[in-house]
Amino acid sequence: AAGAAETYPMPAAGTITVHGHGNGHGHGMSQYGARGAAIAGHSAAYIAAFYYPGTTLVTLSAAIRIRVYLPGAGGSTCIQAKAGLTATGVSGTLPTSGIARYRLVPYGAGLALQKGTGSGCTGAGWSNLKTGLPATVDVSSSQGYLRMYRSDGTSTDYRGSVGAVRSGAGELTINRLGLDAYTMGVVPREMPASWQAAAVQAQALAARSYGEYEREHHGGSLYDICDTDQCQVYGGMTHYDAAGNVLWRDAPAAVLRNNNQVIQYNGATAFTQFSASSGGWTVDGGQPYLVAKPDPYDNAGTGDPYLNWTRTPSVAQIAGYYGLSRLTSIVITSRDGHGDWGGRVLSATVNGVAGGTARSVATTGFGLQSAMGLPHNWFSIASAPPSAPTNVVATARDAGVTVTWGAPASSGTQPITGYTVTVGTQTLNAGAAARSATVIGLINGRAVGVAVRAKNIVGASAAATSAATPNAAPQRITAVAPARLFDTRSPAVAVDSGHPYAFTFAGKGDIPATAGAAVSVQFALTIVNPTGSGTLHVQTAGAPVGTTSAIAYRRGRTVTTTVSVPVTPTSSVRFVPSAGAMALIADQMSYTGPGLSAVASVAPARVAFIQHVPIGSGVAVRVRGVAGVPSDASAVVLGLAGGPASGSGWLRVWADGAAVPGVSQAMVTPDGTGANTVVVPIGSNGNIRVGSNTPAVGVQVTVVGYVAPAASGRGLLETFQSTGLSDPAAGVGASLAVSTSPTSVVVLGKPQVPHGNVQAVLLQVTVTRGSAIGGLYAYAAGAARPAAYSLTFPQGTASTSTVLVRVGSGGAIQLATSGPTAVAAVDIVGWVNTG
C-alpha cells in the first residue's frame, strides 16, 4: 500500500469533482490497450503475451464443444421450424408442414417436444409431438445453425445445437457449439469488430481461453458458461429484433489465424480476464500471469474514453450510500502504489453524521467506486489546475510554426498530463514530457497567434501566448526508385471516415529522417476498391481537413494519383475518406530537402505512344536529350495517360537498367481514368522503361519537366496544404467550365504563391463532370496547345489527377478539353521557382 492518508473535507451540499483512470477490474488484457498495441503494429500473439506474461498459445482439438446457458430464453426453448431439424430422442427429421415453431418444455422427469402453429412462443396452438424425452435434448439443423425465439419476439441464430436441460421443475436453454463458433459470437459483443485486426484477434484468444477455462472448471454444472456479462457476453450468430431486422452479427474474421488456439500457463488454460480499460496500469489478479504492470498501449491514441475520466457525484449521494445524514470528509488510507496519485484506492474512511452523532465508516476503494458511481477505483478527488507554461517561443518555418515552452511553475494539485498547443485555428495535443511542437499546413506570409496551455486531470491552465509569420523556403528535389512505403492490406487496417489512416513518412523507404526543416514527399497513392464514392483528403496531422485538394474516388474502382504533402520528422500524414471503406497503397517517387538537384518544367511533349504496353521488362523510352530534357538530367517528370487500348490494368515506370519494381504508378481503365504525373529516375543510357500487368492497356507518355543539378533556369520546389484556384469572377476554389476553347486561370499571386519568380505550378485537378470520355490539356497561357493532354477523365463521374504546368503570360495557365465539355475544380499544391 502506498502513501500517507489523504483527507478531503466535503462541502455541506452540492457536488465534488473526481478524476480517474480505467474501467473494469483491470485484470489481464485491457481492450483499449489491445487496440493501442495493434495500432503500434503488434500482432495478436504479442498482445496476448504482453497482457498474460509467461503464457503460451496452444491449439486445441476442433471437436471440443462448450455449453452456453441462455437465460433470456424465458423458461422454454422455442425454435423456428425449418427443414433439416433433428432432435435427441426423435427419429428422422422434424416435420415442417403447418408448423411454425418447436419448443421444449418440462414433462415428467424429462422433456417434451411441442409443435406450434402460431408465430409466438406462448399461448394457444401448441400440441405435443413427442413426450417422454430424456432430461437433456438437443435440436440441430443440417444447415449448421438454427433460430431461437424469445417471449418478447426477438430471435437469434445460433451455430451448433440449441436444446434444453431439466433443472428442478423447469428447464435451462443450452447452446452447444465449438469453441471457435462460440468465440465468433463473443468478440463483437465485447469489442468493436471494426477495430484493428490484431486487437480483435487478441480478443478472440482471450474470449476463447476464458470460455475453455470455464468449461474445464464447470464442476458438474448443467452448463459451462452463460451469455451475459456475469460470464462474458455472447450474442450467437445473428440477432434480430421483433420485426426481423438484424441488430448484430458475430465476427468470423476474429478467428482468422488463431483457430482453436487458447492461452495456457504451465500446460493449463489460463483464466484470461479482461476489461475495457486499464487506465495505463494493470491490476494484480492473483495469478502468475495476471500481474500489475505499466500498460503503455492504453493511451490517448486508442480513443479510450476511460483513460482520463471525470465524474461529479453529489455529497448527498455518497452520504446516503453509507447511511449518513451528512458527509463531512473522505479519508483515503491506502492505495496499491501503481501510477498516478499512488494508484488504485484500496481502503478509505468515510466520516459524517448519522442520527445527530458523528460516525466513521471503514470502506474499500470498490465501495467508494460504487458510492460515487465511478467507472473504476483508480481515482483522485480533485483540486486545482496547473499554472501557465513558461518561456513560450514561436519560430516561423515554411508554411508552419515550431513552438517551444517550459514547464509551469506549478503543476497544481495533480501531475501534468499534457499540453494543448494552438496555432491560428489549429490545436494539437502534446504529452506531459513534451517541450516543443510543430504545426504545418499554414499560409506563408500570414501571421498567426500561438497559445500553449498545461493540463492536469483537474483542467487546463491559463494560456501562455506568442506569435509568428510562416515564410516560404523552396527545397531541392531528389528522385528515388519506385518502392512501396505502405499497404493497408497487409497487415489489414480498416480505413474509412471513422478510422482515418495515419503514416509517418520520415525515415521510411528512401525518405530521410530529417532533424531540421520540414520537407515534402511525392508519392503515388492508390485507392483500392472503395465501398463508396467520395473524396479523400491527405493532410499533415494537426492541419484541419480543408475544402480543397480532395482526391475523388468511385465505388468499386481502384485509382492512382500522385500526392505531394509536407512532412516533418515527427508528424504523421492523415488520409481521411468522406465515405465508404478502402485500402490504401503508397509508393515513393521523390522528396524535397537538402540536396544538389533542382527541377524545371518544359512545354508538354509526347515521347511515346504505346498501343499495347508489354508486361515483364516493358519497353524502353528515350527521355534524356529529347523534349527539352538536358543531358545532365537525373530524373524526368512524366505525364502518363491511358492509351487507345480498351482494357484495364496498371502501369509502372522505372529507370532503364534498374530492377523491375514491384509497384505501379497509374491505373488505366476504358472509361477515361488512368492519368497521372510521376517523377522517375533516368537510366544511365538516357532511357526509362514502361511496363504493365497486361498488354491490354496502352499509354501516352508526355514529358512535362525534369530533375537535374542546380543551374540557371532550374528551380526549387515549394509544396504546401492546398489552396483552391478560381475563375476571376468566382470565389476561391470555384469550379471552372472547360471546353475546347481555352480557359485562362491566373495562378501568380494566389494564396501561398508569389507574384513573380515562379516557373511552374503543381496542380491537383478534379474533373467533376464530363459530357463524355475525354482529355484535358493544361499548358502555359500564350503557348500553343500541346499535342498531348495532361489528364484523362471519364463521363459523368469525378476523377482526380496531379499535373505540373508551366506558367505563361500574365502569370496564367490555360485549360482546354479534347472535345467534350467538363467541369473542373483546380487546387494549387506547390510551385517551382525560376532558379
GROMACS .gro file of N, CA and C in nm, residues 624-763:
model
  420
  624ARG      N    1   1.624   1.136  -7.208
  624ARG     CA    2   1.736   1.230  -7.193
  624ARG      C    3   1.776   1.279  -7.331
  625GLY      N    4   1.786   1.412  -7.344
  625GLY     CA    5   1.827   1.470  -7.471
  625GLY      C    6   1.711   1.491  -7.567
  626VAL      N    7   1.588   1.465  -7.525
  626VAL     CA    8   1.471   1.489  -7.610
  626VAL      C    9   1.369   1.571  -7.531
  627ALA      N   10   1.279   1.638  -7.604
  627ALA     CA   11   1.166   1.710  -7.544
  627ALA      C   12   1.210   1.812  -7.440
  628GLY      N   13   1.328   1.870  -7.456
  628GLY     CA   14   1.376   1.971  -7.363
  628GLY      C   15   1.446   1.917  -7.240
  629VAL      N   16   1.466   1.786  -7.232
  629VAL     CA   17   1.535   1.727  -7.117
  629VAL      C   18   1.685   1.728  -7.146
  630PRO      N   19   1.767   1.795  -7.062
  630PRO     CA   20   1.910   1.808  -7.091
  630PRO      C   21   1.987   1.679  -7.065
  631SER      N   22   2.111   1.678  -7.108
  631SER     CA   23   2.194   1.557  -7.097
  631SER      C   24   2.235   1.526  -6.954
  632ASP      N   25   2.228   1.628  -6.864
  632ASP     CA   26   2.268   1.602  -6.726
  632ASP      C   27   2.148   1.574  -6.635
  633ALA      N   28   2.031   1.555  -6.691
  633ALA     CA   29   1.911   1.527  -6.610
  633ALA      C   30   1.923   1.391  -6.543
  634SER      N   31   1.887   1.386  -6.415
  634SER     CA   32   1.890   1.260  -6.340
  634SER      C   33   1.753   1.194  -6.331
  635ALA      N   34   1.650   1.273  -6.352
  635ALA     CA   35   1.514   1.220  -6.344
  635ALA      C   36   1.426   1.302  -6.436
  636VAL      N   37   1.311   1.247  -6.469
  636VAL     CA   38   1.218   1.314  -6.559
  636VAL      C   39   1.080   1.317  -6.495
  637VAL      N   40   1.006   1.426  -6.521
  637VAL     CA   41   0.868   1.437  -6.476
  637VAL      C   42   0.779   1.404  -6.595
  638LEU      N   43   0.700   1.298  -6.583
  638LEU     CA   44   0.622   1.247  -6.694
  638LEU      C   45   0.473   1.254  -6.665
  639GLY      N   46   0.396   1.281  -6.768
  639GLY     CA   47   0.253   1.264  -6.762
  639GLY      C   48   0.217   1.132  -6.828
  640LEU      N   49   0.149   1.045  -6.756
  640LEU     CA   50   0.103   0.918  -6.810
  640LEU      C   51  -0.047   0.926  -6.832
  641ALA      N   52  -0.094   0.886  -6.947
  641ALA     CA   53  -0.237   0.885  -6.975
  641ALA      C   54  -0.272   0.758  -7.049
  642GLY      N   55  -0.385   0.698  -7.014
  642GLY     CA   56  -0.427   0.574  -7.077
  642GLY      C   57  -0.433   0.588  -7.228
  643GLY      N   58  -0.378   0.490  -7.295
  643GLY     CA   59  -0.370   0.494  -7.440
  643GLY      C   60  -0.493   0.436  -7.507
  644PRO      N   61  -0.481   0.402  -7.634
  644PRO     CA   62  -0.600   0.362  -7.711
  644PRO      C   63  -0.650   0.222  -7.681
  645ALA      N   64  -0.573   0.138  -7.615
  645ALA     CA   65  -0.619   0.003  -7.586
  645ALA      C   66  -0.740   0.009  -7.492
  646SER      N   67  -0.827  -0.089  -7.501
  646SER     CA   68  -0.955  -0.081  -7.431
  646SER      C   69  -0.957  -0.154  -7.298
  647GLY      N   70  -0.851  -0.218  -7.258
  647GLY     CA   71  -0.853  -0.298  -7.136
  647GLY      C   72  -0.828  -0.216  -7.012
  648SER      N   73  -0.825  -0.286  -6.896
  648SER     CA   74  -0.794  -0.226  -6.768
  648SER      C   75  -0.668  -0.289  -6.713
  649GLY      N   76  -0.590  -0.211  -6.641
  649GLY     CA   77  -0.468  -0.264  -6.581
  649GLY      C   78  -0.389  -0.153  -6.516
  650TRP      N   79  -0.265  -0.184  -6.477
  650TRP     CA   80  -0.182  -0.082  -6.415
  650TRP      C   81  -0.051  -0.067  -6.490
  651LEU      N   82   0.011   0.050  -6.473
  651LEU     CA   83   0.137   0.085  -6.539
  651LEU      C   84   0.243   0.110  -6.434
  652ARG      N   85   0.367   0.076  -6.469
  652ARG     CA   86   0.480   0.115  -6.385
  652ARG      C   87   0.591   0.167  -6.472
  653VAL      N   88   0.667   0.264  -6.418
  653VAL     CA   89   0.774   0.329  -6.493
  653VAL      C   90   0.897   0.331  -6.404
  654TRP      N   91   1.015   0.300  -6.462
  654TRP     CA   92   1.136   0.295  -6.382
  654TRP      C   93   1.258   0.324  -6.469
  655ALA      N   94   1.372   0.344  -6.404
  655ALA     CA   95   1.496   0.372  -6.475
  655ALA      C   96   1.541   0.249  -6.553
  656ASP      N   97   1.574   0.267  -6.681
  656ASP     CA   98   1.623   0.156  -6.762
  656ASP      C   99   1.754   0.106  -6.702
  657GLY      N  100   1.765  -0.023  -6.687
  657GLY     CA  101   1.884  -0.083  -6.627
  657GLY      C  102   1.865  -0.119  -6.481
  658ALA      N  103   1.765  -0.058  -6.416
  658ALA     CA  104   1.735  -0.092  -6.277
  658ALA      C  105   1.643  -0.213  -6.272
  659ALA      N  106   1.636  -0.273  -6.154
  659ALA     CA  107   1.546  -0.388  -6.137
  659ALA      C  108   1.402  -0.345  -6.158
  660VAL      N  109   1.322  -0.437  -6.212
  660VAL     CA  110   1.179  -0.408  -6.231
  660VAL      C  111   1.116  -0.390  -6.093
  661PRO      N  112   1.055  -0.274  -6.067
  661PRO     CA  113   0.998  -0.252  -5.933
  661PRO      C  114   0.870  -0.332  -5.914
  662GLY      N  115   0.838  -0.359  -5.790
  662GLY     CA  116   0.716  -0.431  -5.760
  662GLY      C  117   0.600  -0.340  -5.730
  663VAL      N  118   0.602  -0.218  -5.783
  663VAL     CA  119   0.496  -0.121  -5.756
  663VAL      C  120   0.449  -0.060  -5.887
  664SER      N  121   0.335   0.008  -5.884
  664SER     CA  122   0.280   0.073  -6.003
  664SER      C  123   0.254   0.220  -5.974
  665GLN      N  124   0.240   0.299  -6.082
  665GLN     CA  125   0.220   0.443  -6.065
  665GLN      C  126   0.093   0.495  -6.130
  666ALA      N  127   0.019   0.413  -6.202
  666ALA     CA  128  -0.105   0.459  -6.265
  666ALA      C  129  -0.195   0.341  -6.293
  667MET      N  130  -0.325   0.362  -6.282
  667MET     CA  131  -0.425   0.265  -6.321
  667MET      C  132  -0.486   0.312  -6.453
  668VAL      N  133  -0.519   0.219  -6.541
  668VAL     CA  134  -0.579   0.252  -6.670
  668VAL      C  135  -0.709   0.174  -6.684
  669THR      N  136  -0.817   0.242  -6.719
  669THR     CA  137  -0.946   0.178  -6.743
  669THR      C  138  -1.006   0.233  -6.871
  670PRO      N  139  -1.096   0.162  -6.934
  670PRO     CA  140  -1.153   0.208  -7.061
  670PRO      C  141  -1.241   0.332  -7.047
  671ASP      N  142  -1.282   0.368  -6.924
  671ASP     CA  143  -1.377   0.478  -6.910
  671ASP      C  144  -1.309   0.615  -6.900
  672GLY      N  145  -1.179   0.622  -6.922
  672GLY     CA  146  -1.113   0.752  -6.926
  672GLY      C  147  -1.031   0.786  -6.805
  673THR      N  148  -1.029   0.702  -6.702
  673THR     CA  149  -0.941   0.728  -6.589
  673THR      C  150  -0.805   0.666  -6.617
  674GLY      N  151  -0.704   0.707  -6.543
  674GLY     CA  152  -0.573   0.645  -6.559
  674GLY      C  153  -0.461   0.743  -6.580
  675ALA      N  154  -0.489   0.874  -6.582
  675ALA     CA  155  -0.380   0.971  -6.598
  675ALA      C  156  -0.310   0.994  -6.465
  676ASN      N  157  -0.179   1.020  -6.472
  676ASN     CA  158  -0.104   1.054  -6.352
  676ASN      C  159   0.026   1.121  -6.393
  677THR      N  160   0.079   1.204  -6.304
  677THR     CA  161   0.209   1.267  -6.324
  677THR      C  162   0.307   1.204  -6.226
  678VAL      N  163   0.423   1.158  -6.277
  678VAL     CA  164   0.517   1.084  -6.194
  678VAL      C  165   0.657   1.140  -6.211
  679VAL      N  166   0.740   1.122  -6.109
  679VAL     CA  167   0.882   1.157  -6.113
  679VAL      C  168   0.960   1.026  -6.119
  680VAL      N  169   1.044   1.008  -6.220
  680VAL     CA  170   1.111   0.879  -6.244
  680VAL      C  171   1.260   0.902  -6.268
  681PRO      N  172   1.349   0.832  -6.197
  681PRO     CA  173   1.491   0.840  -6.228
  681PRO      C  174   1.518   0.791  -6.371
  682ILE      N  175   1.620   0.850  -6.436
  682ILE     CA  176   1.657   0.811  -6.572
  682ILE      C  177   1.774   0.713  -6.566
  683GLY      N  178   1.769   0.610  -6.649
  683GLY     CA  179   1.879   0.514  -6.654
  683GLY      C  180   2.005   0.576  -6.711
  684SER      N  181   2.118   0.511  -6.690
  684SER     CA  182   2.246   0.564  -6.737
  684SER      C  183   2.252   0.578  -6.889
  685ASN      N  184   2.166   0.503  -6.961
  685ASN     CA  185   2.164   0.511  -7.107
  685ASN      C  186   2.066   0.618  -7.157
  686GLY      N  187   2.006   0.694  -7.064
  686GLY     CA  188   1.914   0.800  -7.102
  686GLY      C  189   1.772   0.756  -7.121
  687ASN      N  190   1.741   0.632  -7.085
  687ASN     CA  191   1.607   0.580  -7.106
  687ASN      C  192   1.535   0.554  -6.975
  688ILE      N  193   1.403   0.552  -6.985
  688ILE     CA  194   1.320   0.494  -6.880
  688ILE      C  195   1.247   0.376  -6.943
  689ARG      N  196   1.185   0.293  -6.860
  689ARG     CA  197   1.109   0.181  -6.912
  689ARG      C  198   0.965   0.189  -6.862
  690VAL      N  199   0.873   0.145  -6.947
  690VAL     CA  200   0.732   0.144  -6.914
  690VAL      C  201   0.681   0.001  -6.926
  691GLY      N  202   0.619  -0.048  -6.819
  691GLY     CA  203   0.566  -0.184  -6.820
  691GLY      C  204   0.425  -0.187  -6.766
  692SER      N  205   0.361  -0.302  -6.777
  692SER     CA  206   0.223  -0.318  -6.734
  692SER      C  207   0.202  -0.459  -6.685
  693ASN      N  208   0.085  -0.483  -6.626
  693ASN     CA  209   0.049  -0.618  -6.587
  693ASN      C  210  -0.029  -0.690  -6.696
  694THR      N  211  -0.059  -0.618  -6.806
  694THR     CA  212  -0.134  -0.679  -6.915
  694THR      C  213  -0.113  -0.599  -7.043
  695PRO      N  214  -0.093  -0.664  -7.157
  695PRO     CA  215  -0.079  -0.589  -7.283
  695PRO      C  216  -0.211  -0.532  -7.333
  696ALA      N  217  -0.320  -0.549  -7.255
  696ALA     CA  218  -0.449  -0.495  -7.296
  696ALA      C  219  -0.457  -0.344  -7.276
  697VAL      N  220  -0.358  -0.283  -7.210
  697VAL     CA  221  -0.363  -0.138  -7.186
  697VAL      C  222  -0.258  -0.068  -7.272
  698GLY      N  223  -0.287   0.056  -7.304
  698GLY     CA  224  -0.193   0.140  -7.377
  698GLY      C  225  -0.163   0.265  -7.296
  699VAL      N  226  -0.066   0.343  -7.343
  699VAL     CA  227  -0.027   0.463  -7.267
  699VAL      C  228   0.033   0.567  -7.360
  700GLN      N  229   0.006   0.692  -7.327
  700GLN     CA  230   0.075   0.805  -7.388
  700GLN      C  231   0.169   0.864  -7.283
  701VAL      N  232   0.296   0.878  -7.317
  701VAL     CA  233   0.398   0.927  -7.224
  701VAL      C  234   0.438   1.067  -7.268
  702THR      N  235   0.418   1.164  -7.179
  702THR     CA  236   0.446   1.305  -7.209
  702THR      C  237   0.548   1.360  -7.111
  703VAL      N  238   0.652   1.424  -7.160
  703VAL     CA  239   0.749   1.491  -7.074
  703VAL      C  240   0.696   1.629  -7.037
  704VAL      N  241   0.690   1.659  -6.906
  704VAL     CA  242   0.648   1.791  -6.861
  704VAL      C  243   0.755   1.860  -6.776
  705GLY      N  244   0.864   1.788  -6.743
  705GLY     CA  245   0.970   1.850  -6.663
  705GLY      C  246   1.083   1.753  -6.640
  706TYR      N  247   1.184   1.800  -6.567
  706TYR     CA  248   1.299   1.714  -6.538
  706TYR      C  249   1.366   1.759  -6.410
  707VAL      N  250   1.451   1.671  -6.354
  707VAL     CA  251   1.532   1.699  -6.236
  707VAL      C  252   1.678   1.690  -6.278
  708ALA      N  253   1.757   1.793  -6.243
  708ALA     CA  254   1.897   1.798  -6.284
  708ALA      C  255   1.975   1.880  -6.182
  709PRO      N  256   2.110   1.879  -6.188
  709PRO     CA  257   2.189   1.962  -6.097
  709PRO      C  258   2.149   2.109  -6.108
  710ALA      N  259   2.162   2.180  -5.997
  710ALA     CA  260   2.122   2.320  -5.992
  710ALA      C  261   2.197   2.400  -6.098
  711ALA      N  262   2.123   2.482  -6.170
  711ALA     CA  263   2.180   2.569  -6.273
  711ALA      C  264   2.075   2.673  -6.308
  712SER      N  265   2.114   2.769  -6.388
  712SER     CA  266   2.021   2.874  -6.428
  712SER      C  267   1.899   2.813  -6.498
  713GLY      N  268   1.781   2.859  -6.462
  713GLY     CA  269   1.659   2.809  -6.520
  713GLY      C  270   1.603   2.685  -6.452
  714ARG      N  271   1.676   2.633  -6.356
  714ARG     CA  272   1.630   2.517  -6.281
  714ARG      C  273   1.600   2.562  -6.139
  715GLY      N  274   1.478   2.539  -6.093
  715GLY     CA  275   1.435   2.598  -5.967
  715GLY      C  276   1.420   2.499  -5.854
  716LEU      N  277   1.365   2.549  -5.746
  716LEU     CA  278   1.337   2.471  -5.627
  716LEU      C  279   1.187   2.453  -5.615
  717LEU      N  280   1.146   2.346  -5.546
  717LEU     CA  281   1.005   2.312  -5.534
  717LEU      C  282   0.953   2.351  -5.397
  718GLU      N  283   0.840   2.423  -5.394
  718GLU     CA  284   0.771   2.458  -5.270
  718GLU      C  285   0.634   2.392  -5.271
  719THR      N  286   0.605   2.310  -5.169
  719THR     CA  287   0.473   2.246  -5.162
  719THR      C  288   0.407   2.281  -5.029
  720PHE      N  289   0.276   2.264  -5.022
  720PHE     CA  290   0.200   2.306  -4.904
  720PHE      C  291   0.064   2.240  -4.907
  721GLN      N  292  -0.010   2.252  -4.796
  721GLN     CA  293  -0.151   2.213  -4.796
  721GLN      C  294  -0.221   2.298  -4.901
  722SER      N  295  -0.315   2.243  -4.973
  722SER     CA  296  -0.365   2.303  -5.096
  722SER      C  297  -0.443   2.432  -5.076
  723THR      N  298  -0.447   2.511  -5.183
  723THR     CA  299  -0.527   2.633  -5.189
  723THR      C  300  -0.609   2.629  -5.317
  724GLY      N  301  -0.739   2.654  -5.309
  724GLY     CA  302  -0.822   2.650  -5.427
  724GLY      C  303  -0.796   2.766  -5.520
  725LEU      N  304  -0.790   2.742  -5.651
  725LEU     CA  305  -0.784   2.848  -5.751
  725LEU      C  306  -0.926   2.881  -5.795
  726SER      N  307  -0.941   2.986  -5.871
  726SER     CA  308  -1.076   3.026  -5.907
  726SER      C  309  -1.080   3.091  -6.044
  727ASP      N  310  -1.198   3.090  -6.100
  727ASP     CA  311  -1.229   3.176  -6.214
  727ASP      C  312  -1.222   3.320  -6.163
  728PRO      N  313  -1.168   3.415  -6.241
  728PRO     CA  314  -1.158   3.553  -6.191
  728PRO      C  315  -1.291   3.608  -6.141
  729ALA      N  316  -1.403   3.557  -6.190
  729ALA     CA  317  -1.533   3.610  -6.150
  729ALA      C  318  -1.594   3.532  -6.033
  730ALA      N  319  -1.523   3.429  -5.986
  730ALA     CA  320  -1.581   3.344  -5.882
  730ALA      C  321  -1.493   3.346  -5.757
  731GLY      N  322  -1.537   3.275  -5.653
  731GLY     CA  323  -1.461   3.270  -5.529
  731GLY      C  324  -1.352   3.166  -5.533
  732VAL      N  325  -1.270   3.162  -5.428
  732VAL     CA  326  -1.160   3.066  -5.420
  732VAL      C  327  -1.215   2.924  -5.425
  733GLY      N  328  -1.152   2.842  -5.507
  733GLY     CA  329  -1.192   2.702  -5.515
  733GLY      C  330  -1.312   2.676  -5.601
  734ALA      N  331  -1.362   2.779  -5.671
  734ALA     CA  332  -1.482   2.757  -5.753
  734ALA      C  333  -1.450   2.667  -5.871
  735SER      N  334  -1.552   2.594  -5.919
  735SER     CA  335  -1.534   2.507  -6.033
  735SER      C  336  -1.531   2.587  -6.162
  736LEU      N  337  -1.459   2.535  -6.262
  736LEU     CA  338  -1.444   2.601  -6.391
  736LEU      C  339  -1.512   2.518  -6.499
  737ALA      N  340  -1.583   2.584  -6.588
  737ALA     CA  341  -1.637   2.518  -6.706
  737ALA      C  342  -1.530   2.518  -6.813
  738VAL      N  343  -1.495   2.400  -6.866
  738VAL     CA  344  -1.385   2.386  -6.961
  738VAL      C  345  -1.437   2.319  -7.088
  739SER      N  346  -1.395   2.370  -7.202
  739SER     CA  347  -1.433   2.313  -7.331
  739SER      C  348  -1.313   2.318  -7.423
  740THR      N  349  -1.336   2.304  -7.552
  740THR     CA  350  -1.225   2.309  -7.647
  740THR      C  351  -1.165   2.449  -7.656
  741SER      N  352  -1.243   2.551  -7.623
  741SER     CA  353  -1.190   2.689  -7.619
  741SER      C  354  -1.114   2.708  -7.489
  742PRO      N  355  -0.987   2.754  -7.495
  742PRO     CA  356  -0.906   2.761  -7.373
  742PRO      C  357  -0.968   2.853  -7.266
  743THR      N  358  -0.961   2.808  -7.142
  743THR     CA  359  -0.999   2.888  -7.025
  743THR      C  360  -0.872   2.930  -6.954
  744SER      N  361  -0.853   3.060  -6.935
  744SER     CA  362  -0.732   3.112  -6.871
  744SER      C  363  -0.755   3.128  -6.722
  745VAL      N  364  -0.656   3.086  -6.642
  745VAL     CA  365  -0.663   3.096  -6.496
  745VAL      C  366  -0.533   3.158  -6.446
  746VAL      N  367  -0.542   3.269  -6.376
  746VAL     CA  368  -0.425   3.335  -6.318
  746VAL      C  369  -0.382   3.258  -6.194
  747VAL      N  370  -0.254   3.223  -6.185
  747VAL     CA  371  -0.204   3.147  -6.071
  747VAL      C  372  -0.108   3.228  -5.984
  748LEU      N  373  -0.036   3.323  -6.043
  748LEU     CA  374   0.058   3.402  -5.963
  748LEU      C  375  -0.019   3.495  -5.869
  749GLY      N  376   0.033   3.509  -5.748
  749GLY     CA  377  -0.029   3.597  -5.651
  749GLY      C  378  -0.144   3.534  -5.575
  750LYS      N  379  -0.177   3.408  -5.606
  750LYS     CA  380  -0.279   3.340  -5.530
  750LYS      C  381  -0.222   3.305  -5.392
  751PRO      N  382  -0.308   3.271  -5.292
  751PRO     CA  383  -0.256   3.236  -5.160
  751PRO      C  384  -0.144   3.132  -5.168
  752GLN      N  385  -0.033   3.161  -5.102
  752GLN     CA  386   0.086   3.075  -5.096
  752GLN      C  387   0.174   3.084  -5.220
  753VAL      N  388   0.133   3.158  -5.326
  753VAL     CA  389   0.210   3.166  -5.450
  753VAL      C  390   0.260   3.310  -5.468
  754PRO      N  391   0.393   3.330  -5.487
  754PRO     CA  392   0.444   3.466  -5.507
  754PRO      C  393   0.389   3.530  -5.635
  755HIS      N  394   0.405   3.662  -5.644
  755HIS     CA  395   0.362   3.733  -5.765
  755HIS      C  396   0.464   3.720  -5.878
  756GLY      N  397   0.583   3.673  -5.848
  756GLY     CA  398   0.685   3.659  -5.951
  756GLY      C  399   0.781   3.547  -5.919
  757ASN      N  400   0.879   3.523  -6.009
  757ASN     CA  401   0.982   3.422  -5.991
  757ASN      C  402   0.925   3.280  -5.979
  758VAL      N  403   0.814   3.256  -6.048
  758VAL     CA  404   0.753   3.124  -6.048
  758VAL      C  405   0.756   3.068  -6.190
  759GLN      N  406   0.822   2.954  -6.206
  759GLN     CA  407   0.834   2.892  -6.339
  759GLN      C  408   0.716   2.802  -6.371
  760ALA      N  409   0.667   2.728  -6.271
  760ALA     CA  410   0.559   2.632  -6.294
  760ALA      C  411   0.482   2.614  -6.165
  761VAL      N  412   0.360   2.563  -6.177
  761VAL     CA  413   0.279   2.532  -6.059
  761VAL      C  414   0.241   2.385  -6.061
  762LEU      N  415   0.230   2.329  -5.941
  762LEU     CA  416   0.187   2.191  -5.922
  762LEU      C  417   0.039   2.195  -5.886
  763LEU      N  418  -0.045   2.138  -5.970
  763LEU     CA  419  -0.190   2.148  -5.954
  763LEU      C  420  -0.251   2.011  -5.929
   0.00000   0.00000   0.00000
